[in-house]
Coordinates of C-alpha atoms in Angstrom, one line a residue:
M1 CA 0.0 0.0 0.0
G2 CA 1.0 3.6 -0.4
H3 CA 2.9 6.0 1.8
L4 CA 1.8 9.6 1.5
L5 CA 3.5 12.8 2.6
M6 CA 0.9 15.2 4.0
I7 CA 2.2 18.8 4.2
E8 CA 0.1 20.8 6.6
S9 CA -3.7 20.7 6.8
W10 CA -6.8 22.6 7.8
V11 CA -7.9 21.6 11.3
G12 CA -11.6 21.4 10.3
S13 CA -13.5 18.5 8.8
M14 CA -11.0 17.7 6.0
S15 CA -8.2 17.2 8.5
R16 CA -10.3 14.3 9.8
L17 CA -11.6 13.0 6.5
L18 CA -8.3 12.7 4.7
P19 CA -6.6 10.6 7.4
R20 CA -9.8 8.5 7.5
A21 CA -9.6 7.9 3.8
I22 CA -5.9 7.1 3.9
G23 CA -6.5 4.6 6.7
E24 CA -9.6 2.9 5.2
A25 CA -7.6 2.3 2.0
G26 CA -4.8 0.7 3.9
H27 CA -2.3 3.4 3.2
R28 CA -0.1 5.3 5.7
F29 CA 1.1 8.9 5.9
T30 CA 3.8 11.1 7.3
F31 CA 2.7 14.5 8.5
L32 CA 5.0 17.5 8.0
T33 CA 4.3 20.8 9.7
R34 CA 6.0 24.0 10.8
D35 CA 3.8 24.4 14.0
L36 CA 2.7 21.2 15.7
H37 CA 1.0 23.2 18.4
H38 CA -1.5 24.5 15.8
Y39 CA -2.9 20.9 15.7
L40 CA -2.4 20.1 19.3
R41 CA -4.8 23.0 20.1
A42 CA -7.5 21.6 17.8
H43 CA -10.1 19.5 19.5
P44 CA -11.9 17.0 17.2
P45 CA -15.5 15.9 18.1
G46 CA -15.4 13.2 20.7
G47 CA -12.2 14.4 22.2
G48 CA -8.8 12.7 22.0
P49 CA -5.8 13.6 19.9
H50 CA -6.3 15.0 16.5
P51 CA -6.3 12.3 13.7
L52 CA -3.4 14.1 12.0
L53 CA -1.3 13.1 15.0
A54 CA -2.0 9.4 14.2
A55 CA 0.4 9.7 11.3
Q56 CA 3.2 7.1 11.1
N57 CA 5.7 10.0 11.4
V58 CA 5.0 13.5 12.7
L59 CA 7.9 15.8 11.6
T60 CA 8.6 19.5 11.5
A61 CA 10.0 21.7 8.9
E62 CA 9.6 25.4 7.8
T63 CA 6.8 24.7 5.4
N64 CA 6.5 28.4 4.5
D65 CA 10.0 28.3 3.0
T66 CA 9.3 26.5 -0.3
A67 CA 12.9 26.2 -1.4
G68 CA 13.8 24.7 2.0
L69 CA 10.7 22.5 2.0
L70 CA 11.7 21.0 -1.4
D71 CA 15.1 20.1 0.0
R72 CA 13.6 18.7 3.2
A73 CA 11.0 16.6 1.3
E74 CA 13.7 15.2 -1.0
S75 CA 15.8 14.2 1.9
L76 CA 12.9 12.5 3.7
H77 CA 11.9 10.8 0.5
G78 CA 15.3 9.2 0.3
V79 CA 14.7 7.6 3.7
L80 CA 11.0 7.0 4.0
G81 CA 10.0 6.6 0.3
F82 CA 6.8 8.4 -0.5
D83 CA 4.3 7.4 -3.1
G84 CA 2.3 10.7 -3.2
V85 CA 2.0 14.2 -1.7
L86 CA -1.1 16.0 -0.6
S87 CA -2.6 18.7 1.7
S88 CA -6.1 20.0 2.4
C89 CA -4.9 23.6 3.2
D90 CA -5.1 26.0 0.4
Y91 CA -2.1 28.0 1.6
Y92 CA 0.2 25.0 0.9
L93 CA -1.3 23.5 -2.3
P94 CA 1.2 25.3 -4.6
A95 CA 4.1 24.0 -2.5
V96 CA 2.6 20.5 -2.5
A97 CA 2.5 20.5 -6.3
R98 CA 6.1 21.6 -6.4
V99 CA 7.2 18.9 -4.0
A100 CA 5.4 16.2 -6.1
D101 CA 7.1 17.5 -9.2
R102 CA 10.5 17.6 -7.5
L103 CA 10.1 14.0 -6.2
G104 CA 8.7 12.7 -9.5
L105 CA 5.4 11.7 -7.9
P106 CA 1.9 12.1 -9.3
G107 CA 0.4 15.6 -9.1
P108 CA -1.0 18.6 -10.9
D109 CA 1.1 21.1 -12.8
P110 CA 2.6 23.5 -10.1
E111 CA 1.9 26.6 -12.2
A112 CA -1.7 25.6 -12.7
V113 CA -2.2 25.1 -8.9
A114 CA -0.4 28.4 -8.2
A115 CA -2.8 30.2 -10.6
A116 CA -5.9 28.5 -9.1
C117 CA -4.8 29.6 -5.6
R118 CA -4.5 33.3 -6.6
K119 CA -7.9 34.9 -7.5
D120 CA -6.2 37.5 -9.8
A121 CA -4.3 34.8 -11.7
T122 CA -7.4 32.7 -12.0
R123 CA -9.2 35.7 -13.5
R124 CA -6.4 36.2 -16.1
A125 CA -6.5 32.6 -17.1
L126 CA -10.2 32.4 -17.4
D127 CA -10.4 35.7 -19.4
A128 CA -7.8 34.4 -21.8
A129 CA -9.8 31.3 -22.4
G130 CA -13.1 33.1 -22.7
V131 CA -14.6 31.4 -19.6
P132 CA -17.3 33.8 -18.2
G133 CA -16.8 35.6 -14.9
P134 CA -17.6 39.0 -13.4
R135 CA -16.1 42.3 -14.6
H136 CA -13.1 43.0 -12.4
A137 CA -10.0 45.0 -11.7
L138 CA -6.8 44.4 -9.8
C139 CA -5.8 47.4 -7.6
R140 CA -2.6 48.1 -5.7
D141 CA -3.5 51.2 -3.7
W142 CA -6.5 53.2 -2.5
P143 CA -6.6 55.7 -5.4
E144 CA -6.5 52.9 -7.9
T145 CA -9.2 51.1 -6.0
A146 CA -11.5 54.1 -5.8
A147 CA -11.0 54.8 -9.6
A148 CA -11.7 51.1 -10.5
A149 CA -14.8 51.0 -8.4
A150 CA -16.2 54.1 -10.2
E151 CA -15.5 52.3 -13.5
I152 CA -17.1 49.0 -12.5
G153 CA -20.0 50.7 -10.6
Y154 CA -21.6 50.0 -7.2
P155 CA -22.6 47.7 -5.6
L156 CA -19.4 45.6 -6.0
V157 CA -17.3 43.1 -4.2
I158 CA -13.8 43.6 -2.8
K159 CA -11.6 40.5 -2.3
P160 CA -8.1 39.6 -1.2
V161 CA -6.3 37.6 -3.8
D162 CA -4.8 35.1 -1.4
L163 CA -7.1 34.4 1.5
C164 CA -9.6 31.6 2.0
A165 CA -12.9 30.9 3.8
G166 CA -14.4 34.1 2.6
M167 CA -12.1 36.2 4.8
Y168 CA -12.3 39.9 4.1
V169 CA -14.6 39.4 1.1
R170 CA -17.1 42.2 1.4
Q171 CA -19.9 43.8 -0.6
A172 CA -19.6 47.6 -0.9
G173 CA -22.5 49.8 -1.8
D174 CA -20.6 53.1 -2.0
E175 CA -17.1 54.5 -1.7
R176 CA -17.3 54.9 2.1
E177 CA -18.1 51.1 2.5
L178 CA -15.4 50.3 0.1
A179 CA -12.9 52.4 2.0
D180 CA -13.8 50.6 5.2
A181 CA -13.4 47.2 3.6
W182 CA -10.1 48.2 2.0
K183 CA -8.7 49.5 5.3
A184 CA -9.7 46.3 7.1
L185 CA -7.9 44.2 4.5
S186 CA -4.8 46.4 4.5
D187 CA -4.6 45.9 8.2
F188 CA -4.2 42.1 7.8
P189 CA -0.8 41.7 6.2
V190 CA 0.0 38.1 7.3
N191 CA -2.4 35.1 7.0
A192 CA -3.2 32.6 9.8
R193 CA -0.2 30.4 8.8
G194 CA 2.4 33.2 9.1
Q195 CA 2.7 33.9 5.3
R196 CA 3.0 37.5 4.2
R197 CA 0.1 38.5 2.0
D198 CA 0.2 40.3 -1.3
P199 CA -1.5 43.7 -0.5
V200 CA -3.3 43.9 -3.9
V201 CA -7.1 43.7 -3.9
L202 CA -9.5 42.4 -6.5
L203 CA -12.7 44.3 -7.3
E204 CA -15.6 42.5 -9.0
E205 CA -19.0 43.4 -10.1
L206 CA -21.7 42.0 -7.8
L207 CA -23.3 39.0 -9.4
T208 CA -26.9 38.0 -8.7
G209 CA -28.5 34.6 -8.9
P210 CA -28.1 31.3 -7.0
E211 CA -24.6 30.2 -6.1
V212 CA -23.6 26.6 -6.6
S213 CA -20.4 24.6 -6.5
V214 CA -19.4 21.8 -8.9
E215 CA -17.5 18.9 -7.5
T216 CA -15.1 17.3 -9.9
V217 CA -12.3 14.7 -10.1
S218 CA -9.6 15.1 -12.8
Y219 CA -7.1 12.4 -13.6
D220 CA -5.2 11.3 -16.7
G221 CA -6.6 14.1 -18.8
T222 CA -10.2 13.2 -17.9
C223 CA -12.5 15.5 -15.8
R224 CA -15.5 13.7 -14.1
V225 CA -18.3 15.8 -12.7
V226 CA -19.5 14.1 -9.5
G227 CA -22.4 16.6 -8.9
V228 CA -23.5 20.1 -8.2
T229 CA -24.1 21.5 -4.7
D230 CA -26.2 24.5 -3.7
K231 CA -25.2 27.2 -1.3
S232 CA -26.9 29.7 0.9
L233 CA -25.2 32.9 2.0
G234 CA -25.6 35.3 4.9
G235 CA -23.8 37.8 7.1
A236 CA -24.0 40.7 4.7
P237 CA -21.9 42.6 3.9
A238 CA -19.7 39.5 4.3
F239 CA -20.4 36.4 2.2
I240 CA -20.7 33.6 4.8
E241 CA -21.8 30.2 3.7
T242 CA -24.8 29.3 5.9
G243 CA -25.7 26.0 4.3
H244 CA -25.4 23.5 1.4
M245 CA -27.5 20.8 -0.1
F246 CA -26.4 18.0 -2.5
P247 CA -27.5 17.6 -5.1
A248 CA -28.7 21.1 -5.9
A249 CA -32.3 21.4 -6.8
L250 CA -31.8 22.8 -10.3
E251 CA -33.4 22.4 -13.7
P252 CA -31.4 20.0 -15.8
A253 CA -30.3 22.8 -18.2
D254 CA -28.9 24.9 -15.3
R255 CA -27.1 21.8 -13.8
R256 CA -25.6 21.1 -17.2
A257 CA -24.5 24.7 -17.7
A258 CA -22.9 24.9 -14.3
A259 CA -21.0 21.6 -14.9
E260 CA -19.8 22.6 -18.3
T261 CA -18.6 26.0 -17.0
A262 CA -16.6 24.4 -14.2
V263 CA -14.9 21.9 -16.6
A264 CA -14.0 24.8 -18.9
A265 CA -12.5 26.7 -16.0
L266 CA -10.4 23.7 -14.9
R267 CA -9.2 23.3 -18.5
A268 CA -8.4 27.0 -18.8
L269 CA -6.2 26.7 -15.7
G270 CA -4.6 23.5 -16.9
L271 CA -5.6 21.6 -13.8
D272 CA -5.4 17.8 -13.9
Q273 CA -4.7 15.2 -11.1
V274 CA -6.9 17.1 -8.7
V275 CA -10.2 16.9 -6.9
A276 CA -11.7 20.3 -7.3
H277 CA -14.5 22.5 -6.0
T278 CA -15.5 25.3 -8.4
E279 CA -17.9 28.0 -7.2
I280 CA -20.3 29.5 -9.8
R281 CA -23.1 32.0 -9.8
L282 CA -26.1 31.2 -12.1
T283 CA -26.8 34.7 -13.2
P284 CA -29.6 35.8 -15.5
G285 CA -26.9 36.1 -18.2
G286 CA -25.6 32.5 -17.6
P287 CA -23.1 30.9 -15.3
R288 CA -20.2 33.0 -14.0
V289 CA -17.1 31.5 -12.3
I290 CA -16.5 32.8 -8.7
E291 CA -13.4 30.8 -7.9
V292 CA -11.7 27.5 -8.5
N293 CA -10.4 25.5 -5.6
P294 CA -7.9 22.7 -6.5
R295 CA -8.8 20.5 -3.5
P296 CA -11.9 18.7 -2.2
A297 CA -14.8 20.9 -0.9
G298 CA -14.8 22.0 2.7
N299 CA -17.8 22.5 5.0
R300 CA -18.4 18.8 4.9
I301 CA -19.8 19.0 1.4
T302 CA -17.8 15.8 0.6
E303 CA -19.9 14.0 3.3
L304 CA -23.1 15.3 1.7
V305 CA -21.9 13.7 -1.6
R306 CA -21.0 10.5 0.1
H307 CA -24.4 10.1 1.8
V308 CA -26.2 10.5 -1.5
T309 CA -23.9 8.8 -4.0
G310 CA -21.6 6.6 -1.9
I311 CA -18.6 8.4 -3.6
D312 CA -15.9 9.3 -1.2
L313 CA -14.2 12.5 -2.5
P314 CA -11.4 12.5 0.1
G315 CA -10.7 8.9 -0.9
A316 CA -10.6 10.1 -4.5
A317 CA -8.1 12.8 -3.5
V318 CA -5.9 10.1 -2.0
D319 CA -6.1 7.9 -5.1
V320 CA -5.3 10.8 -7.4
A321 CA -2.3 11.8 -5.3
L322 CA -1.1 8.2 -5.6
G323 CA -1.6 8.2 -9.4
R324 CA -4.4 5.7 -9.2
V325 CA -7.8 5.7 -10.9
P326 CA -10.4 6.7 -8.3
D327 CA -13.7 4.9 -7.7
L328 CA -16.3 7.4 -8.9
E329 CA -19.2 5.0 -9.5
P330 CA -22.3 6.0 -7.6
R331 CA -24.1 3.4 -5.5
P332 CA -27.6 3.2 -4.1
T333 CA -27.7 4.7 -0.6
G334 CA -31.4 5.3 0.0
V335 CA -30.7 9.0 0.3
G336 CA -32.1 11.4 -2.2
S337 CA -30.6 14.6 -0.8
A338 CA -28.3 15.7 2.1
A339 CA -27.9 19.1 3.6
I340 CA -25.8 20.9 6.2
G341 CA -26.6 24.1 8.0
F342 CA -24.2 26.3 10.1
L343 CA -25.0 28.1 13.3
L344 CA -23.7 31.6 13.3
P345 CA -23.1 33.9 16.3
D346 CA -24.9 37.2 16.1
R347 CA -22.7 39.0 18.5
A348 CA -19.4 38.8 20.4
G349 CA -19.2 37.3 23.9
E350 CA -18.6 34.2 25.9
L351 CA -20.7 31.3 24.9
A352 CA -22.7 29.9 27.8
G353 CA -24.3 27.1 25.9
I354 CA -26.6 26.2 23.0
D355 CA -30.2 25.3 23.8
G356 CA -32.0 22.6 21.8
A357 CA -29.0 20.4 21.1
E358 CA -30.6 17.2 22.4
R359 CA -33.8 17.8 20.5
A360 CA -31.8 18.5 17.3
A361 CA -29.8 15.3 17.6
A362 CA -33.0 13.2 18.0
A363 CA -34.8 14.8 15.0
E364 CA -35.6 12.6 12.0
G365 CA -32.9 12.4 9.4
V366 CA -30.2 14.0 11.5
R367 CA -26.7 12.5 10.8
E368 CA -24.5 15.0 12.7
V369 CA -24.9 17.7 15.3
D370 CA -21.5 19.3 16.1
L371 CA -21.7 22.4 18.4
A372 CA -19.2 24.6 20.1
A373 CA -18.7 24.0 23.8
P374 CA -19.6 26.5 26.6
G375 CA -16.8 28.9 27.5
R376 CA -15.7 29.7 24.0
T377 CA -15.1 33.3 23.2
V378 CA -16.9 34.2 20.0
R379 CA -17.3 37.2 17.8
A380 CA -20.0 38.3 15.4
A381 CA -19.5 36.2 12.3
G382 CA -17.3 37.7 9.6
S383 CA -16.2 34.6 7.6
N384 CA -16.6 30.8 7.4
N385 CA -14.2 30.5 10.2
D386 CA -16.7 31.8 12.8
Y387 CA -19.3 29.0 13.0
L388 CA -20.7 27.9 16.3
G389 CA -21.4 24.4 14.8
H390 CA -23.5 22.6 12.3
V391 CA -26.3 20.1 11.7
M392 CA -26.4 17.6 8.8
V393 CA -29.5 15.8 7.7
T394 CA -30.5 13.5 5.0
D395 CA -33.8 12.8 3.3
P396 CA -34.9 10.0 1.0
R397 CA -36.4 12.5 -1.4
A398 CA -34.5 14.6 -3.8
G399 CA -34.4 18.3 -3.0
Q400 CA -36.0 18.0 0.4
A401 CA -33.1 17.8 2.8
R402 CA -32.5 21.6 3.0
E403 CA -36.0 22.3 4.4
R404 CA -35.6 19.5 6.9
M405 CA -32.2 20.9 7.9
A406 CA -33.5 24.4 8.3
G407 CA -36.2 23.2 10.7
V408 CA -33.6 21.5 12.9
L409 CA -31.2 24.5 12.8
A410 CA -34.0 26.9 13.8
G411 CA -34.4 25.0 17.1
L412 CA -30.8 25.8 18.2
R413 CA -30.4 28.9 20.4
P414 CA -27.0 30.2 21.5
R415 CA -26.7 31.7 25.0
Y416 CA -24.0 34.1 26.1
A417 CA -22.6 34.7 29.5
G418 CA -24.2 37.7 31.2
G419 CA -27.0 38.1 28.6
P420 CA -30.0 36.6 27.0
A421 CA -30.0 34.3 24.0

């Protein structure tokens, strides 16, 4: 069986799902990180050590130094013998692709991954290939930003080019709101993994219409569409994902158009040997690409897919990293739709508890209830990093799980120390 080198990881669901997929397939992995305490501080549901720490080897290296990382990986490869390299953390995907290339192991083109992980580079590649997206402008200072905004027109969206989870993505209705968002972003020069950010910002026209994501697996020059997931958003002026359902309740023509647009985006970027999660707006003028993520979907979307189709996308990511043909054949599961909803804090404070958890766990169709513990210090939600927890439900009927999930989620009530719910 294979031996994988995992370089860093998110500490959310994918940090558990990838180790599970590796173990279930009979493989083993070595985990390489610059900051072991980042994972020691993470508390997986059910307690106990984080699954990442169950690696055959847990080693340290300065993973933010790509040149040094390449040398370190090559040295380790000579001793341990790796068969593939992977990560779930967006900030390290370009480095992982370069490591695979250096070691002669399966993997996507490093330049393609680097372009997909930079929103401005993605826009350039899609524009050159004629793949539709929003009108946009790249801006390096405030005067340039203000001038570009006037050209695009309000309302619009301001984005960092190199952050994840919706961090600092904001809608601006006028120049004052844009200036506030620009200032907040400029005050965040280093990301959560200690990497210095590029201070440029991306302005985009505000697109309207339902937002969906297309889950794909690319290998050996073939791109397989596994399905289309819907998305609900909240937290304006931020864009916080509040829930998903798989498969999305779409007309066949819309589903087909979304899938074709995602495949065109992946080809425009030159991405192969990846499990990808491409976000798309179904605007009145047709599908428009929001972003391309060259890794499996987060927010437990992969679990929604598994409940409905039996397809394990983290397992597919492991297979692709090893250069193997993934199993993408759907199987009967008795589930027609699956949905997840996220509980958001509406203010800052110390969490005293969440009422309704037992009732939620006992509700029909509930597969998961995962909620923050009392004592946690929370802030009003500003990105996908600020959830208080989630509920996941399934329904035997297509298109019905979202409604069932919303009913369960509505019964949860956060309480804060020193104040009412």
